[in-house]
Short mmCIF file of C-alpha atoms and ligand atoms in Angstrom, two decimals:
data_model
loop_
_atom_site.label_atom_id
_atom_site.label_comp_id
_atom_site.label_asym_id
_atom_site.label_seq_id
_atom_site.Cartn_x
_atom_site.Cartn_y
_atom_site.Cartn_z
CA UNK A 16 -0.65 1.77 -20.24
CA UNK A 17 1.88 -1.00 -21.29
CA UNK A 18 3.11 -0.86 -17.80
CA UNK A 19 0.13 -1.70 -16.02
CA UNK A 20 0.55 -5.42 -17.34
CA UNK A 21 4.39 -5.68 -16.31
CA UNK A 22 5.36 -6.20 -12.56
CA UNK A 23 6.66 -3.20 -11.68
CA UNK A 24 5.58 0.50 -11.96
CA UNK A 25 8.05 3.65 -12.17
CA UNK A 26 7.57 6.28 -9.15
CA UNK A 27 7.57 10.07 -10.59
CA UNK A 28 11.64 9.94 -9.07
CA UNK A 29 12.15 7.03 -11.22
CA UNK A 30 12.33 4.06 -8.69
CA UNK A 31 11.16 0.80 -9.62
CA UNK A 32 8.69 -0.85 -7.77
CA UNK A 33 7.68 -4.53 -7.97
CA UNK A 34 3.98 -5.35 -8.21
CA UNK A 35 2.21 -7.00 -6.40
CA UNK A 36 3.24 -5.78 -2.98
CA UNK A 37 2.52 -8.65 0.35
CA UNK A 38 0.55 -6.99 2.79
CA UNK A 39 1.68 -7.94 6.36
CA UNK A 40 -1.64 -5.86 8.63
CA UNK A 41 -3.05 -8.73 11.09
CA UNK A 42 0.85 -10.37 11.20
CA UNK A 43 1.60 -10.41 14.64
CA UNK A 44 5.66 -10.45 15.52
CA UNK A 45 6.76 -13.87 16.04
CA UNK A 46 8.11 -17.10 13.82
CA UNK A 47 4.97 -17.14 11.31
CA UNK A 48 5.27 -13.88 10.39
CA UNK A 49 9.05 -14.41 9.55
CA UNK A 50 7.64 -18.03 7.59
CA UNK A 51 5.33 -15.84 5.84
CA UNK A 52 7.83 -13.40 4.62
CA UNK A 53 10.28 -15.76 3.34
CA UNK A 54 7.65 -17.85 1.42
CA UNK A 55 6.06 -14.85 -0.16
CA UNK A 56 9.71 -13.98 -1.13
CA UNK A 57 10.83 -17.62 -1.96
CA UNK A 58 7.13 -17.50 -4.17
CA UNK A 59 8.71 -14.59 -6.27
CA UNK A 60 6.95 -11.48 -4.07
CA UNK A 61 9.94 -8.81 -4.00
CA UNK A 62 7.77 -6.13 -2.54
CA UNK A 63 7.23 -6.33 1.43
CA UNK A 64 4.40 -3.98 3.24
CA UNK A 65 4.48 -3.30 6.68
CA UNK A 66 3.78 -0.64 9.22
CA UNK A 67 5.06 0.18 12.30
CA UNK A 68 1.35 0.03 13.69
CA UNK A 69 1.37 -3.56 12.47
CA UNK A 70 3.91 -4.37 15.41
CA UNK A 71 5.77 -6.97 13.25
CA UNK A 72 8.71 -5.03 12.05
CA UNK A 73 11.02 -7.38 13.57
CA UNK A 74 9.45 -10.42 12.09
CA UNK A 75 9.35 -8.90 9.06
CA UNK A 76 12.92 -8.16 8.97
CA UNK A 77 13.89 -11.62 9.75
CA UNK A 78 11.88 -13.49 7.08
CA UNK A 79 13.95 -11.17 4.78
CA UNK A 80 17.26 -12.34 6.56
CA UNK A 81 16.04 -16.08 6.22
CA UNK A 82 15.22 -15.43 2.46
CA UNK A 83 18.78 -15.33 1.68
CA UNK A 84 18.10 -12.62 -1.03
CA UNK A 85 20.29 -9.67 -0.92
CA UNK A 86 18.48 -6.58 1.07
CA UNK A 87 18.58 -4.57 -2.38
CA UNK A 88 16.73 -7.45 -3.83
CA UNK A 89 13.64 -6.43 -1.83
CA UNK A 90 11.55 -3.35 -1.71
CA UNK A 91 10.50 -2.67 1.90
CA UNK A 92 7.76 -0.29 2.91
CA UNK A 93 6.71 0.59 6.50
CA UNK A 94 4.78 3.73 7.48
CA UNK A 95 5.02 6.47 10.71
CA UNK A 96 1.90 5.71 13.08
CA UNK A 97 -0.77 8.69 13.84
CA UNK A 98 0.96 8.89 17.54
CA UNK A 99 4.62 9.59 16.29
CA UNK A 100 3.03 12.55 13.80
CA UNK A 101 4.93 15.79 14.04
CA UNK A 102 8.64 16.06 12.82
CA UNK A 103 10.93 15.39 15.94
CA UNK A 104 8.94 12.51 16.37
CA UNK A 105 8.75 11.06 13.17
CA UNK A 106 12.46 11.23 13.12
CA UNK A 107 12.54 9.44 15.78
CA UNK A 108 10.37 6.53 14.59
CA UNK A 109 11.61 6.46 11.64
CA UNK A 110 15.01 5.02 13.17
CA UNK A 111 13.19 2.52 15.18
CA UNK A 112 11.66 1.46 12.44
CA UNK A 113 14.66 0.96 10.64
CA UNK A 114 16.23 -0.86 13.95
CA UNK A 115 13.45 -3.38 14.50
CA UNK A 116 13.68 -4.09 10.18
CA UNK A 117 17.53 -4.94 10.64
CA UNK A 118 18.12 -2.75 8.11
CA UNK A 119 19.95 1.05 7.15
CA UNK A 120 17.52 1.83 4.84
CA UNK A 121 13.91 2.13 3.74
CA UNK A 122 12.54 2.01 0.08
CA UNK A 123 9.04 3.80 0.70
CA UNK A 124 8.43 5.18 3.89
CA UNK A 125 4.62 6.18 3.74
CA UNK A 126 2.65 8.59 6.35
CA UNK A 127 0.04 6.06 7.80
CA UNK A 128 -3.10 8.25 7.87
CA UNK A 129 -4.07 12.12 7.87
CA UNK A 130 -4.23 14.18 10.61
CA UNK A 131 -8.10 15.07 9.87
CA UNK A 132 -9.98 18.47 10.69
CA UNK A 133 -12.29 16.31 12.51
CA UNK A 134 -9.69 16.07 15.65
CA UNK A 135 -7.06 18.49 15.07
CA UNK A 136 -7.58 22.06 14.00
CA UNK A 137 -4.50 22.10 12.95
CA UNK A 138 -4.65 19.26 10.54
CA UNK A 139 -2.66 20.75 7.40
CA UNK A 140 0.63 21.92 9.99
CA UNK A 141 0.21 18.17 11.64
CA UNK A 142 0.58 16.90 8.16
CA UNK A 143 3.13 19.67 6.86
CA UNK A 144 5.73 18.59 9.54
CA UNK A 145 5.55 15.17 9.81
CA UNK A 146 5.77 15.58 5.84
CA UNK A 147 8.81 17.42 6.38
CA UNK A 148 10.12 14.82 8.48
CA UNK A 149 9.96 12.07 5.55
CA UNK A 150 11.52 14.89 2.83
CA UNK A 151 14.65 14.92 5.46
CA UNK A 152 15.38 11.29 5.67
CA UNK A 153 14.65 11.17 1.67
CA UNK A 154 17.28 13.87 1.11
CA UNK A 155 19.69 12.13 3.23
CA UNK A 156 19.05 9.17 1.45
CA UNK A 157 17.75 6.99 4.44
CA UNK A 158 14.66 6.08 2.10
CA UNK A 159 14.40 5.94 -1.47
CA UNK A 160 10.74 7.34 -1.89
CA UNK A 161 8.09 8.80 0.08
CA UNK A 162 4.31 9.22 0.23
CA UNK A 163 1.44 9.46 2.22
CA UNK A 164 -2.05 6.25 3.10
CA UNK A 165 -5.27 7.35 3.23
CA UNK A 166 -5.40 10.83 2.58
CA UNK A 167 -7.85 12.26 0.16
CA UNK A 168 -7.03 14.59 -2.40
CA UNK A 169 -7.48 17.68 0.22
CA UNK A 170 -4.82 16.28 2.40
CA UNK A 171 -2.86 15.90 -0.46
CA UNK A 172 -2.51 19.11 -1.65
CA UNK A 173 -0.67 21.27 0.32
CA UNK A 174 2.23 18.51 0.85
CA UNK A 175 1.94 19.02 -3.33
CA UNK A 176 3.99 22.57 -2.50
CA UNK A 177 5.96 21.22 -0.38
CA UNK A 178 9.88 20.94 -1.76
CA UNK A 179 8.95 16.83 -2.64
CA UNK A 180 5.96 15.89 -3.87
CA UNK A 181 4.25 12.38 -2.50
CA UNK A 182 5.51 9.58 -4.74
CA UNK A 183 2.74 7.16 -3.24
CA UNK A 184 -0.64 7.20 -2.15
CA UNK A 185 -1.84 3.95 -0.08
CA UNK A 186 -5.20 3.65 0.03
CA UNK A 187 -8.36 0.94 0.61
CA UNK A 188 -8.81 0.09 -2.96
CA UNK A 189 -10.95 -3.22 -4.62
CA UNK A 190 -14.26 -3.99 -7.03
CA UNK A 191 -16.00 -2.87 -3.65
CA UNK A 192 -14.80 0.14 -3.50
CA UNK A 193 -13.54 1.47 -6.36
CA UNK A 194 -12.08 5.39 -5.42
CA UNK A 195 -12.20 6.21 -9.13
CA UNK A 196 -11.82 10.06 -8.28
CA UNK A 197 -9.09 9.68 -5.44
CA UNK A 198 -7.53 7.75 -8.10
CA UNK A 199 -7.95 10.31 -11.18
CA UNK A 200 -6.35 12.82 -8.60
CA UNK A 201 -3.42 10.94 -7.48
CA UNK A 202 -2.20 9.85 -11.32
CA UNK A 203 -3.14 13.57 -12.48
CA UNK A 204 -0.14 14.73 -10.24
CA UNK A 205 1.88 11.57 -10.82
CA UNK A 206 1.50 9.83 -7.64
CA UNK A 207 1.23 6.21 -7.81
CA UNK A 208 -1.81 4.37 -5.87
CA UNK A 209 -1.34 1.60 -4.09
CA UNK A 210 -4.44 -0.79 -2.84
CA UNK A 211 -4.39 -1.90 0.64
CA UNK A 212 -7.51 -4.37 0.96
CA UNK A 213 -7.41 -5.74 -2.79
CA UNK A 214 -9.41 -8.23 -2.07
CA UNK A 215 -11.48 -6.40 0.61
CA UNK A 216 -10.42 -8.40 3.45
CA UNK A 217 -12.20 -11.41 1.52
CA UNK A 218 -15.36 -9.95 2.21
CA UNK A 219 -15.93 -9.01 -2.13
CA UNK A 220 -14.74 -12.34 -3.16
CA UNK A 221 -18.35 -14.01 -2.69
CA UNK A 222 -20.11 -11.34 -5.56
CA UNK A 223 -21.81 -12.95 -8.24
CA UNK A 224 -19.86 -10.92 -11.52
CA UNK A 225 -16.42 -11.83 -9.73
CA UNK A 226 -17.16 -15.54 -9.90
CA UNK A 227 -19.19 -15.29 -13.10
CA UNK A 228 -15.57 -13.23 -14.38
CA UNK A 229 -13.51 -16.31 -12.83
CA UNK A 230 -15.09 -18.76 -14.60
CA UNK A 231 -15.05 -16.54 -17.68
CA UNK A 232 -11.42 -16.00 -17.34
CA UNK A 233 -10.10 -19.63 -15.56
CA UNK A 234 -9.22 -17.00 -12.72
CA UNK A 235 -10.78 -17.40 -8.92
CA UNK A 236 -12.14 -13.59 -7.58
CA UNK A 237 -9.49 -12.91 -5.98
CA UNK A 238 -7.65 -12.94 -9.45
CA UNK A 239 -10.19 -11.06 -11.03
CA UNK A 240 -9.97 -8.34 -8.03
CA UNK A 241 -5.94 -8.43 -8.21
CA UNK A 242 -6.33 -7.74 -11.91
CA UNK A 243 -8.52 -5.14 -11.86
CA UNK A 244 -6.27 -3.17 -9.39
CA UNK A 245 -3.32 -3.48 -12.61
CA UNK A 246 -5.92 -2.49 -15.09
CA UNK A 247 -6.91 0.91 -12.97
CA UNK A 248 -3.00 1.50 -12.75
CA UNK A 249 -2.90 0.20 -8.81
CA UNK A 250 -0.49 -1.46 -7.30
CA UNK A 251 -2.41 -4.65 -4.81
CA UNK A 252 -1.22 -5.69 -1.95
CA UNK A 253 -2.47 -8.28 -1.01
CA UNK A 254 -1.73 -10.20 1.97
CA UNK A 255 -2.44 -14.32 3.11
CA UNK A 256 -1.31 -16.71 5.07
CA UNK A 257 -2.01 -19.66 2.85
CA UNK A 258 1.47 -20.37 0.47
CA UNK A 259 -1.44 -21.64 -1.93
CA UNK A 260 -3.21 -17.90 -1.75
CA UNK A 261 0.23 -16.12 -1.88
CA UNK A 262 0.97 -17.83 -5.19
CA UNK A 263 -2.09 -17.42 -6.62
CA UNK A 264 -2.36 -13.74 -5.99
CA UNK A 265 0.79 -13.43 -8.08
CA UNK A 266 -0.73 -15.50 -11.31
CA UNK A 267 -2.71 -12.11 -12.69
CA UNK A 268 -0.55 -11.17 -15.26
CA UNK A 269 -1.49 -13.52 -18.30
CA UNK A 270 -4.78 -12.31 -18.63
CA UNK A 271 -6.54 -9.07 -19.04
CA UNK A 272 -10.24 -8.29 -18.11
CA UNK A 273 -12.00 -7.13 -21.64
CA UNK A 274 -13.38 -3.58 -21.49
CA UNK A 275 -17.13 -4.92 -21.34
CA UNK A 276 -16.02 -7.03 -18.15
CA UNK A 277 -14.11 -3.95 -17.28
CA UNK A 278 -17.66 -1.85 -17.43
CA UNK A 279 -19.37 -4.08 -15.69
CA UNK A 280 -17.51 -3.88 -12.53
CA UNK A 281 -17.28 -0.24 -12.60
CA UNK A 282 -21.26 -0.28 -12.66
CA UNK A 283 -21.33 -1.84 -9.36
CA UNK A 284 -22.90 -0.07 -6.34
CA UNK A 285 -19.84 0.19 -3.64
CA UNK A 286 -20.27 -3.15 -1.29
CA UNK A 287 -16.27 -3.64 0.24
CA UNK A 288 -15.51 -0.80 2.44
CA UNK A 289 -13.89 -1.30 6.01
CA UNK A 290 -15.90 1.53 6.79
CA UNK A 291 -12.60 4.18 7.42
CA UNK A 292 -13.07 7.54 6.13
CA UNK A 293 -10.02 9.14 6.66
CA UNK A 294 -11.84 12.73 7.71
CA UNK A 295 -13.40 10.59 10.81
CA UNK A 296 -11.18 8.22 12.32
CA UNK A 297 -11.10 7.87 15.63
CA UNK A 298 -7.44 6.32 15.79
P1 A2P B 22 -5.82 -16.09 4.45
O1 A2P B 22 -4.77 -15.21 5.09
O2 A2P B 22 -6.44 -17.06 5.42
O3 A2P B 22 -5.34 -16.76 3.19
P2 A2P B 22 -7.01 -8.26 1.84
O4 A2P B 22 -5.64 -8.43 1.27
O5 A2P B 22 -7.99 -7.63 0.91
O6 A2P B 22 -7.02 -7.57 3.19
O7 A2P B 22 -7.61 -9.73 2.11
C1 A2P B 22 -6.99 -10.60 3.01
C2 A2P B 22 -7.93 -11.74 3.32
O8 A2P B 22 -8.26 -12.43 2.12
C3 A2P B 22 -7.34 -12.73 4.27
O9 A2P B 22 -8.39 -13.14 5.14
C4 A2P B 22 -6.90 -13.88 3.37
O10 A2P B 22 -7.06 -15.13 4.05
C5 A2P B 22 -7.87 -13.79 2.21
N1 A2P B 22 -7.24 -14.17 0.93
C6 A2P B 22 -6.03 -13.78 0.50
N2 A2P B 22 -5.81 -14.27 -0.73
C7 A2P B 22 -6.91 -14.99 -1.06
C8 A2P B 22 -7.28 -15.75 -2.22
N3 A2P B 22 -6.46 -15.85 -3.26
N4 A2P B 22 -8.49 -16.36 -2.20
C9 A2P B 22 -9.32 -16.24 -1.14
N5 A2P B 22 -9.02 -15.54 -0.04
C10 A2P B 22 -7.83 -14.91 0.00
#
């Protein structure tokens, strides 16, 4: 509980984690990526998301280069895209990702999205290997945890028998669109959920009981969102290219949102999906 208000969580293999995380999806490679990176990290961000879908990898890695901070100052994510599933070739992009980062080692490498019964009948061996895959570099110490984005809890459980457990579970996550079971599921077996789309892409920040809560609090929406994530246990990542934004998406930790506030937003109907159910994508 005490945690949630502190800016960092504990994964179940006892790595730290800094909170919040800045989201990189819609950074395209090139110099204002690499600007974005080093002012979220000049701002105080220690926690860097990427993916190797997100095609910025390189950018990335050079905004953490231009930072100046020590690569063991920074936790680094990036994830293994839904055309490099399997285990050979998740190996395999695994080291590029590593090669277009700059950098020998990952902190949390995540699997992007489930292979669903909707394409593959054989979803659960898709997953299984390209699970397998990510428990190999983990044992060799390439990456210091491992996890999974997007998968509900019946793509989670039969990686739960496999010899490591997912430390992480990355999923769409705001007021919006709240994934209160997914979430019960994941901290029931000690995995730790991380929100991609905090803020729902921007589209949640206009709701009435967001700004009615910012005024209440002296917070704008996307505070109030940002906090609610730490008060479910979540980890936000949320991502901006505005240096104002990036700051301000840090500021959520001297307040708390009071259980009736708390009850209110949980009594909204869901309005902030993308629309992605990871048993029907078509990606
Ligand atoms: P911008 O990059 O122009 O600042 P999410 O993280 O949920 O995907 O949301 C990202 C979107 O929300 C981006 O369009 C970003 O715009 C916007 N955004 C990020 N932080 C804030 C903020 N503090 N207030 C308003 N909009 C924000």
């Amino acid at each position: 509980m005490e945690e949630r208000k502190r800016e960092f969580y504990t994964l179940s293999n006892g790595v730290v984690i800094p909170c919040p995380g800045f989201g990189t999806w819609r950074m395209k490679e090139g110099p204002e990526t690499a600007a974005a990176v080093k002012t979220a990290l000049d701002l105080g961000y220690r926690h860097i998301d990427t993916a190797a879908y997100y095609r910025n990898e390189t950018s990335v890695g050079q905004g953490l280069r231009e930072s100046g901070l020590a690569r063991e100052e920074v936790f680094l994510t990036s994830k293994v895209w839904n055309t490099d599933r399997g285990y050979d070739t998740t190996l395999r992009a695994f080291d590029r990702t590593l090669a277009a980062l700059g950098t020998d080692y990952l902190d949390l490498y995540l699997i992007h999205w489930p292979a669903a019964a909707n394409r593959f009948p054989d979803w659960q061996e898709i997953n299984r290997q390209t699970w397998r895959a990510l428990c190999k570099v983990y044992r060799e110490g390439r990456v210091r945890a491992i996890g999974v984005s997007n998968f509900l809890p019946h793509h989670l459980a039969p990686l739960l028998e496999e010899e490591t457990a997912p430390m992480v579970d990355q999923i769409e996550c705001n007021p919006g669109w709240q994934q209160r079971e997914l979430i019960a599921f994941c901290q029931a077996h000690g995995i730790l959920v991380e929100a991609w789309s905090p803020l729902g892409q921007g589209r949640v920040l206009g709701h009435p009981l967001l700004a009615q809560l910012g005024e209440k609090y002296g917070k704008s929406p996307a505070q109030i969102c940002l906090r609610w994530c730490l008060e479910q246990g979540t980890l936000p990542l949320p991502k901006s290219n505005t240096p104002a934004r990036v700051r301000e998406n840090r500021e959520i930790f001297d307040f708390a949102l009071a259980p009736e506030d708390l009850a209110a937003i949980a009594a909204l109907p869901p309005f902030g999906t993308s629309g992605h159910d990871p048993d029907n994508i078509d990606f």
